[in-house]
Short mmCIF file of C-alpha atoms in Angstrom, two decimals:
data_model
loop_
_atom_site.label_atom_id
_atom_site.label_comp_id
_atom_site.label_asym_id
_atom_site.label_seq_id
_atom_site.Cartn_x
_atom_site.Cartn_y
_atom_site.Cartn_z
CA MET A 156 -12.71 4.12 21.22
CA LEU A 157 -11.32 3.54 17.71
CA ARG A 158 -8.29 1.42 16.87
CA LEU A 159 -6.53 0.91 13.54
CA PRO A 160 -5.36 -2.74 13.53
CA ALA A 161 -1.92 -3.72 12.27
CA GLU A 162 -1.77 -5.42 8.89
CA TRP A 163 -0.66 -8.75 10.37
CA GLU A 164 -3.79 -8.99 12.52
CA LYS A 165 -6.59 -11.26 11.28
CA HIS A 166 -8.45 -10.13 8.15
CA ASP A 167 -12.00 -10.86 7.09
CA ALA A 168 -11.21 -9.87 3.52
CA VAL A 169 -8.95 -7.98 1.14
CA TRP A 170 -10.22 -5.40 -1.34
CA MET A 171 -8.88 -5.32 -4.90
CA ALA A 172 -10.06 -3.69 -8.16
CA TRP A 173 -9.70 -5.47 -11.49
CA PRO A 174 -7.35 -3.66 -13.94
CA HIS A 175 -9.07 -2.37 -17.07
CA ASP A 176 -7.40 0.87 -18.17
CA LYS A 177 -4.37 0.78 -20.49
CA ILE A 178 -3.59 4.41 -19.62
CA SER A 179 -2.80 3.37 -16.04
CA PHE A 180 0.00 1.08 -17.12
CA GLY A 181 1.44 3.08 -20.01
CA ALA A 182 0.27 0.65 -22.69
CA LEU A 183 -2.36 2.68 -24.58
CA ASN A 184 -0.23 4.24 -27.31
CA GLU A 185 2.42 1.55 -27.59
CA PRO A 186 2.87 -0.02 -31.07
CA LYS A 187 1.52 -3.55 -31.42
CA ASP A 188 5.02 -4.99 -31.86
CA SER A 189 6.17 -3.40 -28.59
CA PRO A 190 6.40 -5.59 -25.46
CA ASP A 191 4.60 -2.77 -23.66
CA HIS A 192 1.48 -3.07 -25.83
CA GLU A 193 0.34 -6.21 -24.03
CA ARG A 194 1.19 -5.00 -20.54
CA LEU A 195 -2.43 -4.79 -19.40
CA GLY A 196 -2.87 -8.46 -20.27
CA ARG A 197 0.19 -9.32 -18.19
CA ILE A 198 -1.18 -7.26 -15.29
CA GLU A 199 -4.42 -9.26 -15.48
CA LYS A 200 -2.41 -12.48 -15.16
CA ILE A 201 -0.65 -11.06 -12.09
CA PHE A 202 -4.04 -10.31 -10.54
CA LEU A 203 -5.11 -13.89 -11.16
CA GLN A 204 -1.87 -15.08 -9.52
CA ILE A 205 -2.59 -12.92 -6.47
CA ILE A 206 -6.20 -14.09 -6.25
CA ASP A 207 -5.02 -17.71 -6.41
CA ALA A 208 -2.35 -17.04 -3.76
CA LEU A 209 -5.00 -15.66 -1.40
CA GLN A 210 -7.33 -18.65 -1.69
CA GLY A 211 -7.57 -20.25 1.73
CA SER A 212 -6.04 -17.16 3.34
CA GLU A 213 -8.82 -14.58 3.18
CA GLN A 214 -11.87 -13.58 1.18
CA VAL A 215 -11.04 -11.50 -1.92
CA ASN A 216 -13.54 -8.68 -2.45
CA LEU A 217 -13.05 -7.77 -6.11
CA ILE A 218 -14.36 -4.52 -7.57
CA VAL A 219 -15.31 -4.88 -11.25
CA ARG A 220 -17.18 -2.87 -13.86
CA ASP A 221 -19.19 -5.82 -15.22
CA LYS A 222 -19.59 -9.09 -13.31
CA LYS A 223 -20.48 -10.97 -16.49
CA GLN A 224 -16.96 -10.44 -17.83
CA HIS A 225 -15.43 -12.33 -14.89
CA ALA A 226 -17.52 -15.50 -14.68
CA ASP A 227 -14.32 -17.58 -14.81
CA ILE A 228 -13.24 -16.43 -11.34
CA LEU A 229 -16.67 -16.04 -9.74
CA GLU A 230 -16.06 -18.93 -7.32
CA LYS A 231 -12.76 -17.43 -6.13
CA VAL A 232 -13.92 -13.92 -5.21
CA ARG A 233 -16.86 -11.87 -3.99
CA MET A 234 -17.59 -9.31 -6.72
CA TYR A 235 -18.76 -5.73 -6.28
CA GLU A 236 -19.89 -3.99 -9.45
CA THR A 237 -19.38 -0.24 -9.71
CA ASN A 238 -17.74 2.48 -11.80
CA TYR A 239 -14.05 3.04 -11.06
CA ALA A 240 -10.82 4.04 -12.78
CA ASP A 241 -7.82 2.30 -11.28
CA VAL A 242 -6.51 -0.57 -9.17
CA TRP A 243 -5.01 1.30 -6.20
CA THR A 244 -7.51 0.31 -3.51
CA ARG A 245 -4.88 0.90 -0.83
CA ASP A 246 -5.19 4.59 -1.54
CA TYR A 247 -8.90 5.18 -2.13
CA ALA A 248 -10.41 2.59 0.22
CA PRO A 249 -11.21 3.59 3.81
CA SER A 250 -8.89 2.96 6.71
CA PHE A 251 -10.88 0.22 8.43
CA VAL A 252 -10.93 0.71 12.19
CA ILE A 253 -12.40 -1.30 15.05
CA GLU A 254 -14.83 0.65 17.19
CA ASP A 255 -15.12 -0.25 20.88
CA ALA A 256 -13.58 -3.67 20.10
CA LYS A 257 -16.87 -4.89 18.63
CA LYS A 258 -17.67 -3.37 15.23
CA LEU A 259 -16.00 -2.00 12.11
CA ALA A 260 -16.07 1.56 10.81
CA GLY A 261 -14.40 3.09 7.77
CA ILE A 262 -12.39 6.30 7.93
CA LYS A 263 -12.85 7.64 4.41
CA TRP A 264 -10.11 10.10 3.61
CA GLU A 265 -10.48 12.38 0.59
CA TYR A 266 -8.70 10.85 -2.40
CA SER A 267 -7.22 13.50 -4.71
CA ALA A 268 -5.46 11.24 -7.25
CA TYR A 269 -2.13 12.19 -5.69
CA GLY A 270 -2.63 15.92 -5.63
CA SER A 271 -4.79 15.95 -8.80
CA LYS A 272 -1.87 14.69 -10.91
CA PHE A 273 -4.23 12.24 -12.64
CA PRO A 274 -7.67 13.82 -13.16
CA ASP A 275 -9.09 10.63 -14.72
CA LEU A 276 -8.62 8.89 -11.36
CA LEU A 277 -10.52 11.42 -9.25
CA LYS A 278 -13.76 9.45 -9.51
CA ASP A 279 -12.19 6.70 -7.39
CA ASN A 280 -12.86 8.91 -4.37
CA GLU A 281 -16.51 7.83 -4.69
CA VAL A 282 -15.99 4.07 -5.13
CA PHE A 283 -16.37 2.95 -1.52
CA LYS A 284 -19.16 5.43 -0.90
CA SER A 285 -21.10 3.64 -3.65
CA LEU A 286 -20.73 0.17 -2.11
CA ASP A 287 -22.85 -1.37 0.63
CA LEU A 288 -20.14 -2.03 3.20
CA GLY A 289 -22.46 -2.59 6.13
CA MET A 290 -20.59 -0.11 8.30
CA GLN A 291 -20.46 3.58 9.08
CA LEU A 292 -18.15 5.70 6.92
CA VAL A 293 -16.61 8.67 8.69
CA GLU A 294 -15.20 11.48 6.52
CA PRO A 295 -12.62 13.67 8.31
CA GLY A 296 -12.25 15.92 5.24
CA VAL A 297 -8.48 15.44 4.97
CA LEU A 298 -6.62 14.61 1.75
CA LEU A 299 -4.82 11.36 2.49
CA GLU A 300 -4.13 7.91 1.07
CA ASP A 301 -3.79 4.84 3.26
CA GLY A 302 -0.45 4.09 1.56
CA ALA A 303 0.87 7.21 3.28
CA ILE A 304 0.42 5.84 6.80
CA GLU A 305 1.87 2.75 8.47
CA ASN A 306 0.90 1.58 11.96
CA ASN A 307 1.61 -1.15 14.49
CA GLY A 308 -1.91 -1.61 15.87
CA GLN A 309 -0.74 -0.35 19.27
CA GLY A 310 -0.92 3.39 18.79
CA THR A 311 2.21 4.19 16.76
CA LEU A 312 2.03 5.47 13.19
CA ILE A 313 4.81 6.27 10.69
CA THR A 314 4.41 8.72 7.80
CA THR A 315 6.40 11.19 5.70
CA GLN A 316 6.26 14.95 5.92
CA GLN A 317 6.71 15.12 2.15
CA CYS A 318 3.42 13.38 1.39
CA LEU A 319 1.14 14.74 4.07
CA PHE A 320 2.12 18.36 3.57
CA ALA A 321 2.02 18.03 -0.23
CA ARG A 322 -1.68 17.17 0.11
CA ASN A 323 -2.50 19.53 2.98
CA PRO A 324 0.03 22.39 2.95
CA ASN A 325 -1.93 24.51 5.42
CA MET A 326 -2.05 21.87 8.14
CA THR A 327 0.45 21.40 10.97
CA LYS A 328 1.96 18.28 12.49
CA ALA A 329 -0.10 18.84 15.61
CA GLU A 330 -3.32 19.00 13.58
CA PHE A 331 -2.48 15.74 11.81
CA GLU A 332 -1.62 14.07 15.11
CA ASN A 333 -4.93 15.15 16.61
CA ILE A 334 -6.82 13.75 13.61
CA PHE A 335 -4.93 10.45 13.78
CA GLN A 336 -5.65 10.20 17.50
CA LYS A 337 -9.34 10.95 17.06
CA HIS A 338 -10.02 8.68 14.08
CA LEU A 339 -7.34 5.95 14.30
CA GLY A 340 -6.51 5.74 18.00
CA VAL A 341 -2.92 6.82 17.36
CA THR A 342 -0.92 8.15 20.30
CA LYS A 343 2.51 8.58 18.65
CA VAL A 344 3.47 9.67 15.13
CA ILE A 345 6.97 9.11 13.75
CA TRP A 346 7.67 11.67 11.02
CA LEU A 347 10.16 10.73 8.32
CA GLU A 348 11.22 13.47 5.92
CA GLN A 349 10.51 11.94 2.54
CA GLY A 350 10.01 8.87 0.39
CA ILE A 351 11.93 7.45 -2.55
CA VAL A 352 12.92 9.44 -5.63
CA GLY A 353 10.43 9.56 -8.50
CA ASP A 354 7.42 8.37 -6.50
CA HIS A 355 4.40 10.23 -7.91
CA THR A 356 2.60 9.70 -4.60
CA ASP A 357 4.97 12.28 -3.08
CA GLY A 358 6.57 9.84 -0.69
CA HIS A 359 4.22 7.08 0.44
CA ILE A 360 5.52 5.32 3.53
CA ASP A 361 4.72 1.85 2.16
CA GLU A 362 7.73 2.16 -0.16
CA VAL A 363 10.01 3.16 2.72
CA ALA A 364 9.27 1.64 6.15
CA ARG A 365 6.87 -1.06 7.34
CA PHE A 366 5.96 -2.52 10.70
CA VAL A 367 6.31 -6.31 10.76
CA ALA A 368 5.66 -6.62 14.52
CA PRO A 369 4.65 -4.11 17.21
CA HIS A 370 8.27 -3.09 17.85
CA LYS A 371 9.98 -4.25 14.66
CA ILE A 372 10.28 -2.19 11.47
CA VAL A 373 11.77 -3.02 8.08
CA CYS A 374 13.37 0.00 6.47
CA ALA A 375 14.34 0.41 2.81
CA TYR A 376 18.08 1.05 2.72
CA GLU A 377 20.48 1.97 -0.07
CA ASP A 378 24.16 0.98 0.21
CA ASP A 379 25.40 2.87 -2.85
CA PRO A 380 26.42 6.45 -1.93
CA SER A 381 26.06 7.50 -5.57
CA ASP A 382 22.39 6.47 -5.70
CA GLU A 383 19.76 9.22 -5.56
CA ASN A 384 18.00 7.48 -2.69
CA TYR A 385 21.11 7.00 -0.54
CA GLN A 386 20.91 10.11 1.65
CA ILE A 387 17.10 10.02 1.86
CA LEU A 388 17.01 6.44 3.10
CA GLN A 389 20.03 6.89 5.36
CA LYS A 390 18.27 9.77 7.10
CA ASN A 391 15.05 7.74 7.43
CA TYR A 392 17.00 4.86 8.93
CA GLU A 393 18.69 7.11 11.50
CA THR A 394 15.33 8.64 12.45
CA LEU A 395 13.80 5.22 13.03
CA LYS A 396 16.83 4.01 15.01
CA THR A 397 16.24 6.74 17.59
CA ALA A 398 12.43 6.64 17.51
CA THR A 399 10.26 5.31 20.33
CA ASP A 400 6.60 4.50 20.78
CA GLY A 401 4.22 6.41 23.05
CA GLN A 402 5.70 4.65 26.09
CA TRP A 403 9.32 5.45 25.14
CA ARG A 404 10.07 1.92 23.97
CA PRO A 405 12.53 1.66 21.03
CA PHE A 406 12.11 -0.35 17.85
CA GLU A 407 14.26 -2.97 16.19
CA ILE A 408 15.10 -1.75 12.69
CA ILE A 409 15.88 -4.26 9.92
CA LYS A 410 17.45 -3.02 6.70
CA LEU A 411 15.76 -4.08 3.48
CA PRO A 412 17.89 -3.68 0.31
CA MET A 413 16.70 -1.58 -2.61
CA PRO A 414 16.08 -2.95 -6.10
CA HIS A 415 17.31 -0.97 -9.09
CA LEU A 416 14.88 -0.97 -11.99
CA LYS A 417 14.70 1.41 -14.93
CA TYR A 418 11.84 2.05 -17.28
CA ARG A 419 12.41 1.35 -20.96
CA ASP A 420 13.30 5.00 -21.50
CA GLY A 421 16.14 4.66 -18.98
CA GLN A 422 14.45 6.63 -16.20
CA LYS A 423 14.77 5.31 -12.64
CA ALA A 424 11.62 3.49 -11.51
CA PRO A 425 10.33 4.14 -7.95
CA VAL A 426 10.44 0.55 -6.69
CA SER A 427 10.96 -0.97 -3.26
CA TYR A 428 10.80 -4.36 -1.57
CA ALA A 429 8.92 -2.66 1.29
CA ASN A 430 5.71 -2.68 -0.75
CA PHE A 431 4.66 -6.18 0.37
CA TYR A 432 1.20 -7.27 1.52
CA ILE A 433 0.71 -9.26 4.75
CA ALA A 434 -2.28 -11.60 4.37
CA ASN A 435 -3.58 -14.07 6.96
CA LYS A 436 -1.49 -16.99 5.73
CA VAL A 437 0.83 -15.55 3.08
CA VAL A 438 2.99 -12.53 2.38
CA LEU A 439 2.92 -11.24 -1.20
CA ALA A 440 6.31 -9.72 -2.02
CA GLY A 441 7.24 -7.83 -5.18
CA ILE A 442 10.36 -8.83 -7.11
CA PHE A 443 11.97 -6.96 -10.00
CA ASN A 444 14.40 -9.27 -11.82
CA ASP A 445 17.09 -7.68 -9.65
CA PRO A 446 20.17 -9.22 -7.96
CA HIS A 447 18.69 -8.23 -4.57
CA ASP A 448 15.44 -10.18 -5.10
CA ALA A 449 16.65 -13.33 -3.34
CA GLU A 450 18.10 -11.41 -0.38
CA ALA A 451 14.88 -9.45 0.13
CA LEU A 452 12.76 -12.60 0.00
CA GLU A 453 14.99 -14.32 2.56
CA ILE A 454 14.68 -11.36 4.93
CA LEU A 455 10.89 -11.45 4.66
CA LYS A 456 10.81 -15.23 5.15
CA GLY A 457 12.78 -14.78 8.36
CA LEU A 458 10.36 -12.12 9.58
CA PHE A 459 7.22 -14.14 8.77
CA PRO A 460 8.08 -17.77 9.63
CA GLU A 461 4.41 -18.72 10.03
CA ARG A 462 3.39 -17.34 6.63
CA GLN A 463 4.36 -18.43 3.13
CA VAL A 464 6.23 -15.66 1.31
CA ILE A 465 5.13 -15.63 -2.34
CA ALA A 466 7.13 -13.68 -4.93
CA ILE A 467 5.09 -11.53 -7.33
CA ASP A 468 6.87 -10.28 -10.46
CA SER A 469 6.20 -6.54 -10.26
CA THR A 470 8.23 -5.28 -13.22
CA ASP A 471 5.01 -4.47 -15.10
CA ILE A 472 3.04 -3.22 -12.10
CA VAL A 473 5.51 -0.38 -11.54
CA TYR A 474 4.48 1.18 -14.86
CA GLY A 475 1.24 2.03 -13.11
CA GLY A 476 3.18 3.70 -10.31
CA GLY A 477 2.62 1.21 -7.50
CA GLY A 478 3.16 -2.30 -6.20
CA VAL A 479 1.45 -5.25 -4.56
CA HIS A 480 0.65 -3.36 -1.35
CA CYS A 481 -0.85 -0.49 -3.32
CA MET A 482 -3.46 -2.73 -4.97
CA THR A 483 -4.59 -4.52 -1.81
CA ARG A 484 -6.51 -3.17 1.17
CA GLN A 485 -7.22 -5.47 4.10
CA GLN A 486 -10.50 -5.41 6.00
CA PRO A 487 -9.82 -6.51 9.59
CA ALA A 488 -11.81 -9.13 11.45
CA ILE A 489 -13.59 -8.60 14.74
CA ILE A 490 -12.22 -11.18 17.18
#
């Protein structure tokens, strides 16, 4: 029997990949006097902040291209040297499952760089196949990123139709549900319609709704009727309010406000406070220099009283198209 643990369950480690590509964060062709030119350097500092925040919480497994370039942090991480393109380990790492309550296995979905939108990233599909993980990797042959699925560790999974059918247009809900049951131990799937506007992942669930306990879900919510996300998130909220698990038990739904961030060209950035990472002892929560930052942090502090909630300035990270949760992938512990 396979089981996909919830994110708040004990971790052995977290997987991250050191940022190295200016293309990923829109800094390659910026003039030297532009604040965007040095964005990659600022992203590196954010990674160091995250690594420091995770010290004493869980082992950081850091993927790098050349170990010699990172001697300054060697004592803080376990390094894995390989060829890779980008930082989004959430999406190209396996879904780590526990097999028969006694050993780990990796469900390695096919990573398509978000429907082949970014051909330079396609090689990341091979990253975890190239590493010695000490576990079996199972390949179901389905295009999927882990950021597209959210689960409570007790058989219930949330996803969006928008994302799963964008990747696999010829599949049905029933086929997905059978795959999730076979490989993740899922007995109930809650289908939301879509994710937030402008998300190049085609609606990843980790920007929309997150389990924080087996029967408690935080849901991104927009109060402004004129906002593009208002109707989308209202519909998601109503769906979750009436949803139940496989034993017909309802969920408590907590509204999480939406930040409002624009890129320098004035375009709306796809950002959300739902893209937090739950570590063993801390919660890493993105902030955006937005009036709702403090409110979102207080909500998360109330939901995780036994963990320290650490704010991570994510105003540069979003230029790469993701957030804190997108660049972290937990590896569960066998207890």
